[in-house]
Short mmCIF file of C-alpha atoms in Angstrom, two decimals:
data_model
loop_
_atom_site.label_atom_id
_atom_site.label_comp_id
_atom_site.label_asym_id
_atom_site.label_seq_id
_atom_site.Cartn_x
_atom_site.Cartn_y
_atom_site.Cartn_z
CA MET A 77 23.54 -80.27 39.97
CA LYS A 78 23.86 -78.00 43.18
CA LYS A 79 25.34 -75.38 41.36
CA ASN A 80 22.88 -75.08 38.96
CA ILE A 81 19.69 -75.31 42.09
CA LEU A 82 21.31 -72.15 43.70
CA PRO A 83 20.68 -69.51 40.33
CA ILE A 84 17.22 -71.52 39.74
CA ALA A 85 16.49 -71.13 43.14
CA SER A 86 17.75 -66.78 43.90
CA ALA A 87 15.82 -66.18 40.43
CA LEU A 88 12.70 -68.08 42.02
CA VAL A 89 13.10 -65.57 45.11
CA LEU A 90 13.76 -62.56 43.04
CA ALA A 91 10.87 -63.00 40.68
CA ILE A 92 7.98 -63.34 44.32
CA GLY A 93 9.55 -60.18 45.73
CA LEU A 94 9.02 -58.18 42.45
CA LEU A 95 5.22 -59.68 42.11
CA PHE A 96 4.91 -58.72 45.23
CA LEU A 97 5.97 -55.12 45.26
CA PHE A 98 4.17 -54.89 42.32
CA GLY A 99 0.89 -56.44 43.66
CA HIS A 100 1.64 -53.74 46.52
CA TYR A 101 2.24 -50.77 44.62
CA LEU A 102 -1.84 -52.15 42.34
CA SER A 103 -2.67 -51.52 45.61
CA THR A 104 -2.02 -49.30 47.81
CA ARG A 105 -2.12 -46.75 44.16
CA GLY A 106 -5.92 -46.69 43.59
CA HIS A 107 -6.96 -45.57 47.49
CA ARG A 108 -9.32 -43.22 47.53
CA THR A 109 -11.25 -41.40 50.08
CA ARG A 110 -13.88 -43.75 51.32
CA TYR A 111 -17.60 -41.34 51.23
CA GLY A 112 -20.51 -42.41 52.72
CA ASP A 113 -21.81 -45.67 54.88
CA LYS A 114 -20.70 -49.00 55.14
CA GLY A 115 -17.47 -47.73 54.02
CA VAL A 116 -18.26 -47.97 50.08
CA GLN A 117 -15.56 -46.76 48.04
CA ALA A 118 -16.11 -43.96 45.86
CA PRO A 119 -15.11 -41.51 43.31
CA GLY A 120 -14.12 -38.52 44.43
CA ILE A 121 -11.76 -35.13 45.42
CA ARG A 122 -7.94 -37.28 45.17
CA MET A 123 -6.49 -38.39 48.96
CA GLU A 124 -3.70 -35.92 48.51
CA THR A 125 -5.59 -32.67 48.22
CA PRO A 126 -5.11 -30.77 51.58
CA GLU A 127 -8.10 -29.83 51.46
CA ILE A 128 -10.36 -32.87 51.84
CA GLU A 129 -11.75 -31.77 55.19
CA GLY A 130 -12.31 -28.50 54.65
CA GLN A 131 -13.08 -25.50 52.22
CA LEU A 132 -10.90 -26.11 48.90
CA THR A 133 -8.88 -23.83 47.33
CA TYR A 134 -8.09 -24.08 43.83
CA PRO A 135 -7.27 -25.19 41.37
CA VAL A 136 -7.98 -28.39 43.04
CA GLU A 137 -8.06 -31.72 41.04
CA ILE A 138 -11.10 -34.13 41.29
CA THR A 139 -11.75 -38.35 39.83
CA ASP A 140 -14.99 -39.12 39.00
CA ALA A 141 -16.34 -42.76 38.29
CA LYS A 142 -15.00 -43.14 35.07
CA GLY A 143 -11.05 -42.23 35.96
CA HIS A 144 -11.67 -39.32 34.23
CA SER A 145 -9.33 -36.37 36.67
CA LEU A 146 -10.44 -32.24 35.74
CA THR A 147 -8.47 -29.86 37.31
CA LEU A 148 -10.51 -26.74 38.52
CA HIS A 149 -9.15 -23.18 38.67
CA ARG A 150 -12.39 -21.70 40.69
CA PRO A 151 -15.72 -22.83 41.78
CA PRO A 152 -17.61 -24.13 39.34
CA LYS A 153 -21.13 -21.06 38.31
CA ARG A 154 -21.89 -22.35 34.97
CA ILE A 155 -23.05 -25.51 35.16
CA VAL A 156 -25.08 -27.93 32.89
CA VAL A 157 -26.35 -31.51 34.34
CA LEU A 158 -27.34 -33.89 32.37
CA SER A 159 -28.31 -34.95 36.05
CA SER A 160 -31.89 -35.74 37.40
CA GLU A 161 -29.57 -36.31 40.75
CA ALA A 162 -27.56 -33.98 40.29
CA ALA A 163 -30.20 -31.51 40.19
CA SER A 164 -31.59 -32.45 42.88
CA CYS A 165 -28.34 -32.83 44.99
CA ILE A 166 -27.74 -28.88 44.05
CA ILE A 167 -31.54 -27.01 44.54
CA PHE A 168 -31.31 -29.05 47.82
CA LEU A 169 -27.05 -27.09 48.70
CA GLY A 170 -29.18 -23.87 47.47
CA LYS A 171 -27.09 -23.23 44.13
CA ALA A 172 -29.80 -23.69 41.74
CA GLU A 173 -28.78 -20.59 39.93
CA TYR A 174 -25.84 -22.03 38.23
CA VAL A 175 -27.35 -24.47 36.29
CA ILE A 176 -27.08 -22.64 33.29
CA GLY A 177 -28.11 -26.06 30.97
CA ARG A 178 -30.83 -28.40 31.62
CA LEU A 179 -32.67 -32.14 31.14
CA ALA A 180 -36.24 -31.19 29.51
CA HIS A 181 -38.48 -33.28 32.07
CA GLN A 182 -36.22 -31.28 34.30
CA ARG A 183 -39.64 -29.81 35.15
CA GLN A 184 -38.71 -28.30 38.96
CA PRO A 185 -39.77 -23.99 39.61
CA GLU A 186 -35.75 -23.41 41.04
CA LEU A 187 -34.69 -24.25 37.28
CA ALA A 188 -36.69 -22.75 35.19
CA HIS A 189 -34.19 -19.93 34.37
CA ALA A 190 -31.93 -22.54 32.84
CA LYS A 191 -31.70 -23.79 28.79
CA ILE A 192 -33.11 -26.86 28.07
CA VAL A 193 -29.69 -29.22 26.19
CA SER A 194 -31.43 -31.75 26.08
CA GLY A 195 -34.98 -33.69 25.93
CA GLY A 196 -33.63 -36.84 28.14
CA SER A 197 -33.41 -40.37 25.70
CA LEU A 198 -32.88 -37.01 23.15
CA PRO A 199 -29.99 -36.36 21.37
CA ALA A 200 -27.93 -32.80 23.00
CA ASN A 201 -27.67 -29.78 21.04
CA TYR A 202 -23.95 -30.36 22.06
CA GLU A 203 -22.52 -27.51 19.57
CA ALA A 204 -24.93 -24.81 21.95
CA LEU A 205 -24.49 -26.84 24.58
CA ALA A 206 -20.08 -25.75 24.53
CA ALA A 207 -20.89 -22.63 23.07
CA MET A 208 -22.59 -22.33 26.25
CA LYS A 209 -19.05 -22.07 27.85
CA PRO A 210 -20.51 -24.23 30.82
CA ASP A 211 -17.62 -24.48 33.50
CA LEU A 212 -19.01 -27.94 34.47
CA VAL A 213 -21.38 -30.91 33.71
CA LEU A 214 -22.45 -33.25 35.20
CA LEU A 215 -23.90 -36.56 34.04
CA ASN A 216 -24.83 -39.99 35.65
CA LEU A 217 -22.92 -43.00 34.01
CA MET A 218 -26.24 -44.83 34.94
CA ASN A 219 -28.24 -44.32 31.99
CA TYR A 220 -25.89 -40.80 30.21
CA GLU A 221 -23.39 -43.04 29.07
CA ASP A 222 -23.89 -41.73 25.35
CA LYS A 223 -24.44 -37.60 27.00
CA LEU A 224 -19.97 -39.09 28.50
CA ARG A 225 -18.69 -40.08 24.95
CA ILE A 226 -19.98 -36.55 23.85
CA CYS A 227 -18.42 -34.97 26.22
CA GLU A 228 -15.11 -36.16 25.71
CA LYS A 229 -15.25 -35.02 22.01
CA TYR A 230 -16.17 -31.53 22.04
CA LYS A 231 -14.12 -31.06 25.10
CA LEU A 232 -16.49 -29.84 27.62
CA PRO A 233 -15.47 -30.21 31.34
CA HIS A 234 -17.79 -33.70 32.98
CA PHE A 235 -17.56 -34.73 35.78
CA ALA A 236 -19.51 -38.70 35.56
CA PHE A 237 -20.95 -40.50 38.37
CA LYS A 238 -22.53 -43.58 39.03
CA ILE A 239 -25.41 -43.72 42.39
CA ARG A 240 -26.82 -47.79 42.71
CA LYS A 241 -27.87 -47.43 46.16
CA ILE A 242 -29.53 -44.92 48.81
CA ASP A 243 -25.46 -45.87 51.26
CA GLU A 244 -23.90 -43.87 48.10
CA MET A 245 -25.47 -40.96 47.68
CA PRO A 246 -24.19 -38.40 49.76
CA GLN A 247 -20.54 -39.45 48.32
CA MET A 248 -21.83 -37.46 46.15
CA TYR A 249 -23.50 -34.35 48.37
CA ARG A 250 -20.58 -34.09 50.01
CA LEU A 251 -18.21 -33.29 47.35
CA PHE A 252 -20.75 -31.36 44.93
CA ALA A 253 -21.08 -29.25 48.72
CA LYS A 254 -17.59 -28.29 48.86
CA LEU A 255 -17.00 -27.98 44.91
CA PHE A 256 -19.70 -25.29 45.40
CA HIS A 257 -18.86 -23.93 49.36
CA ALA A 258 -22.94 -25.31 50.15
CA ALA A 259 -23.78 -23.56 53.69
CA PRO A 260 -22.70 -25.48 56.68
CA SER A 261 -26.68 -25.82 57.76
CA LYS A 262 -27.16 -28.36 54.05
CA VAL A 263 -24.12 -30.14 54.28
CA GLU A 264 -26.62 -30.74 58.85
CA GLU A 265 -29.31 -30.87 57.14
CA LEU A 266 -28.25 -34.13 54.82
CA GLU A 267 -26.46 -35.74 57.72
CA HIS A 268 -30.07 -35.28 60.05
CA LEU A 269 -31.93 -37.29 56.95
CA LEU A 270 -29.38 -40.40 56.62
CA GLU A 271 -29.94 -40.53 60.71
CA THR A 272 -33.56 -40.94 59.85
CA LEU A 273 -32.66 -43.79 57.34
CA HIS A 274 -30.77 -45.43 60.00
CA ARG A 275 -33.25 -45.16 62.52
CA VAL A 276 -35.73 -47.33 60.28
CA ALA A 277 -33.29 -49.28 58.93
CA GLU A 278 -33.27 -50.69 62.75
CA ARG A 279 -36.92 -50.86 62.61
CA MET A 280 -36.69 -53.49 60.45
CA GLU A 281 -33.90 -55.42 62.24
CA GLY A 282 -34.58 -58.89 62.21
CA LEU A 283 -36.67 -59.75 58.98
CA LYS A 284 -36.08 -62.42 57.18
CA LEU A 285 -36.52 -62.55 53.72
CA GLU A 286 -40.21 -64.28 54.02
CA GLU A 287 -40.71 -61.52 56.41
CA ARG A 288 -40.79 -59.62 53.29
CA PRO A 289 -43.83 -58.13 50.97
CA LYS A 290 -43.92 -59.05 47.56
CA VAL A 291 -43.40 -55.96 46.18
CA PHE A 292 -44.46 -55.19 42.04
CA PHE A 293 -42.84 -51.34 40.81
CA GLU A 294 -45.02 -50.37 37.05
CA PHE A 295 -42.65 -48.22 35.50
CA GLN A 296 -44.19 -48.52 31.97
CA TYR A 297 -48.34 -49.88 31.77
CA ARG A 298 -48.43 -49.40 27.50
CA PRO A 299 -47.71 -50.70 24.96
CA ALA A 300 -45.84 -53.15 27.86
CA LEU A 301 -46.27 -53.36 31.45
CA ARG A 302 -42.64 -53.25 33.10
CA THR A 303 -40.88 -52.12 35.74
CA VAL A 304 -37.04 -52.12 37.34
CA GLY A 305 -33.88 -54.52 37.93
CA ALA A 306 -33.16 -55.92 40.92
CA HIS A 307 -29.49 -53.65 41.50
CA SER A 308 -31.78 -50.15 41.07
CA ILE A 309 -32.41 -47.28 43.34
CA THR A 310 -35.97 -48.59 43.88
CA ALA A 311 -34.94 -51.79 44.69
CA ASP A 312 -33.25 -50.82 47.53
CA ILE A 313 -35.29 -48.60 48.59
CA ILE A 314 -38.10 -50.66 48.80
CA TRP A 315 -35.52 -53.41 50.71
CA LYS A 316 -34.82 -50.47 52.82
CA ALA A 317 -38.46 -49.80 54.47
CA GLY A 318 -38.42 -54.42 54.52
CA GLY A 319 -40.00 -55.47 51.39
CA GLN A 320 -37.92 -57.18 48.37
CA ILE A 321 -38.90 -56.32 44.63
CA TYR A 322 -40.89 -58.80 42.77
CA PRO A 323 -40.48 -60.16 40.36
CA ARG A 324 -35.79 -59.58 40.04
CA CYS A 325 -35.71 -58.83 36.95
CA GLY A 326 -32.11 -57.60 35.15
CA GLY A 327 -32.51 -53.73 33.10
CA PHE A 328 -33.25 -50.76 33.16
CA ALA A 329 -36.49 -51.43 32.06
CA ALA A 330 -37.70 -55.05 32.30
CA ALA A 331 -40.41 -56.27 30.88
CA VAL A 332 -42.93 -58.67 32.93
CA SER A 333 -46.10 -60.25 31.64
CA VAL A 334 -48.67 -59.70 32.41
CA GLU A 335 -50.07 -63.68 32.82
CA SER A 336 -47.14 -64.55 34.95
CA LEU A 337 -47.87 -61.24 37.88
CA MET A 338 -51.26 -63.46 37.93
CA GLU A 339 -49.61 -66.91 37.98
CA HIS A 340 -47.31 -65.58 41.26
CA PRO A 341 -49.36 -62.23 42.98
CA PRO A 342 -47.84 -60.01 44.81
CA ASP A 343 -48.77 -57.89 47.60
CA TRP A 344 -47.74 -55.20 47.42
CA TYR A 345 -48.36 -52.91 43.38
CA LEU A 346 -46.46 -49.08 42.85
CA ILE A 347 -47.18 -47.34 40.52
CA GLY A 348 -44.57 -44.79 39.08
CA GLU A 349 -45.77 -41.59 38.21
CA GLY A 350 -44.65 -38.17 37.04
CA GLY A 351 -41.27 -36.74 35.71
CA PHE A 352 -40.61 -38.54 32.70
CA ILE A 353 -43.64 -40.57 32.12
CA ARG A 354 -46.61 -38.49 30.69
CA GLY A 355 -50.13 -38.60 31.90
CA LYS A 356 -51.56 -39.64 35.10
CA THR A 357 -53.41 -43.33 36.88
CA SER A 358 -56.42 -43.03 39.10
CA LEU A 359 -56.46 -45.95 41.64
CA GLU A 360 -60.24 -46.36 39.82
CA GLU A 361 -58.52 -47.11 36.62
CA VAL A 362 -55.63 -49.31 38.06
CA ARG A 363 -58.88 -51.46 39.03
CA LYS A 364 -60.55 -51.46 35.40
CA ARG A 365 -57.66 -53.15 34.12
CA PRO A 366 -58.26 -56.45 32.42
CA MET A 367 -56.37 -58.70 34.41
CA LEU A 368 -54.52 -56.90 36.71
CA GLY A 369 -57.68 -55.16 38.41
CA LYS A 370 -58.18 -58.63 40.17
CA LEU A 371 -55.34 -59.63 41.65
CA ARG A 372 -55.86 -58.72 45.45
CA CYS A 373 -52.77 -56.49 46.30
CA VAL A 374 -56.06 -54.49 43.74
CA THR A 375 -59.00 -54.89 45.87
CA GLU A 376 -57.42 -54.90 48.15
CA ASN A 377 -56.23 -50.69 48.05
CA ARG A 378 -52.73 -52.32 47.76
CA VAL A 379 -51.83 -49.82 45.99
CA LEU A 380 -49.77 -46.81 45.42
CA LEU A 381 -49.34 -44.15 43.17
CA VAL A 382 -45.20 -42.70 43.67
CA PRO A 383 -43.13 -40.37 42.87
CA ILE A 384 -40.95 -41.72 40.09
CA LEU A 385 -38.60 -39.69 39.33
CA SER A 386 -37.50 -39.64 43.23
CA TYR A 387 -37.91 -43.65 42.94
CA MET A 388 -36.18 -44.00 40.45
CA GLN A 389 -33.17 -41.46 41.01
CA SER A 390 -31.43 -40.53 44.17
CA HIS A 391 -31.96 -36.69 46.28
CA PRO A 392 -33.28 -36.06 50.10
CA LYS A 393 -36.83 -37.36 48.64
CA THR A 394 -35.79 -40.59 48.52
CA ILE A 395 -35.91 -41.30 52.63
CA ASP A 396 -39.12 -39.60 52.81
CA ASN A 397 -40.26 -42.41 50.37
CA VAL A 398 -38.46 -45.43 52.26
CA ILE A 399 -40.77 -43.96 55.34
CA GLU A 400 -43.58 -43.52 53.28
CA LEU A 401 -43.04 -47.43 52.32
CA ALA A 402 -42.22 -48.33 55.30
CA ARG A 403 -44.63 -47.57 57.03
CA LYS A 404 -47.23 -48.89 54.91
CA LEU A 405 -44.72 -52.43 54.38
CA HIS A 406 -45.20 -52.03 58.30
CA PRO A 407 -46.94 -50.12 60.40
CA GLU A 408 -45.94 -52.23 63.66
CA ARG A 409 -42.72 -51.75 62.61
CA MET A 410 -43.14 -47.78 62.13
CA LYS A 411 -45.33 -47.39 65.08
CA ASP A 412 -44.94 -43.81 66.40
CA PHE A 413 -41.97 -43.02 64.36
CA GLU A 414 -41.31 -39.80 64.39
#
């Protein structure tokens, strides 16, 4: 019996050892550099790239949020931006002249020279895009998965990112600052904005959930009332400003019944305007709405018209939005804030 036990025990010890080594291998091979606040694990330049702390030398390999690796042999100077976040980032870094293609709703004057390659939710003319021979196509995975598949089909050099929280914004800006050789002053400017955001967070420390005003964000009024999901940049802005998004919904544009909003009213009402939302809303128009105009937050002027793009997508104006909203929700905590 003992003769049979020894081989079995040895095999068991060997199997456990191999499992440990394999687990260690899996945990280390996927290790990436951490960017941004709170140690957010993010896509970006691989750890083994020696120029990670300074200027890049080419060729350089980058890995995006889908695990797609791309080798760039020179700094990209012909860029197509299929994302408002990427467009705002490039403008902020002072490299707008590099953009040769954009979405229709990217109406910033700095991008007026760039050709419209897609109407946003409409299919792009990818054959024409491929003929432009871009060095790099930038897109956000949050709402452009279809464009990613087409980029792969036409073998366009592309980099996909995914930003769900404001704290993840620095990783994209720092990465693009290196890729496009942006001036160090631009990175310093971003760091200053992030420090300002941190100071707002300090003012909101200790807030209990019941002390956070319930904030409804109107993404669309007609033909149906819609809001954004609880896991969105919008919800993050509201939380960092000392509020809570209400109601907590899933999805990108969740339908909300007017009756439920009347039965359980919010403390504040935000309406997104501009960008891909056509038409303007006035406070007078909101007050005249058949049911919503009777909400207490509406009759007491706790309604804000806000820029929809910088409330739904992450760029420097997003941080300004946090500050402005915090001043509205918690004037006593934001007193003398500069």
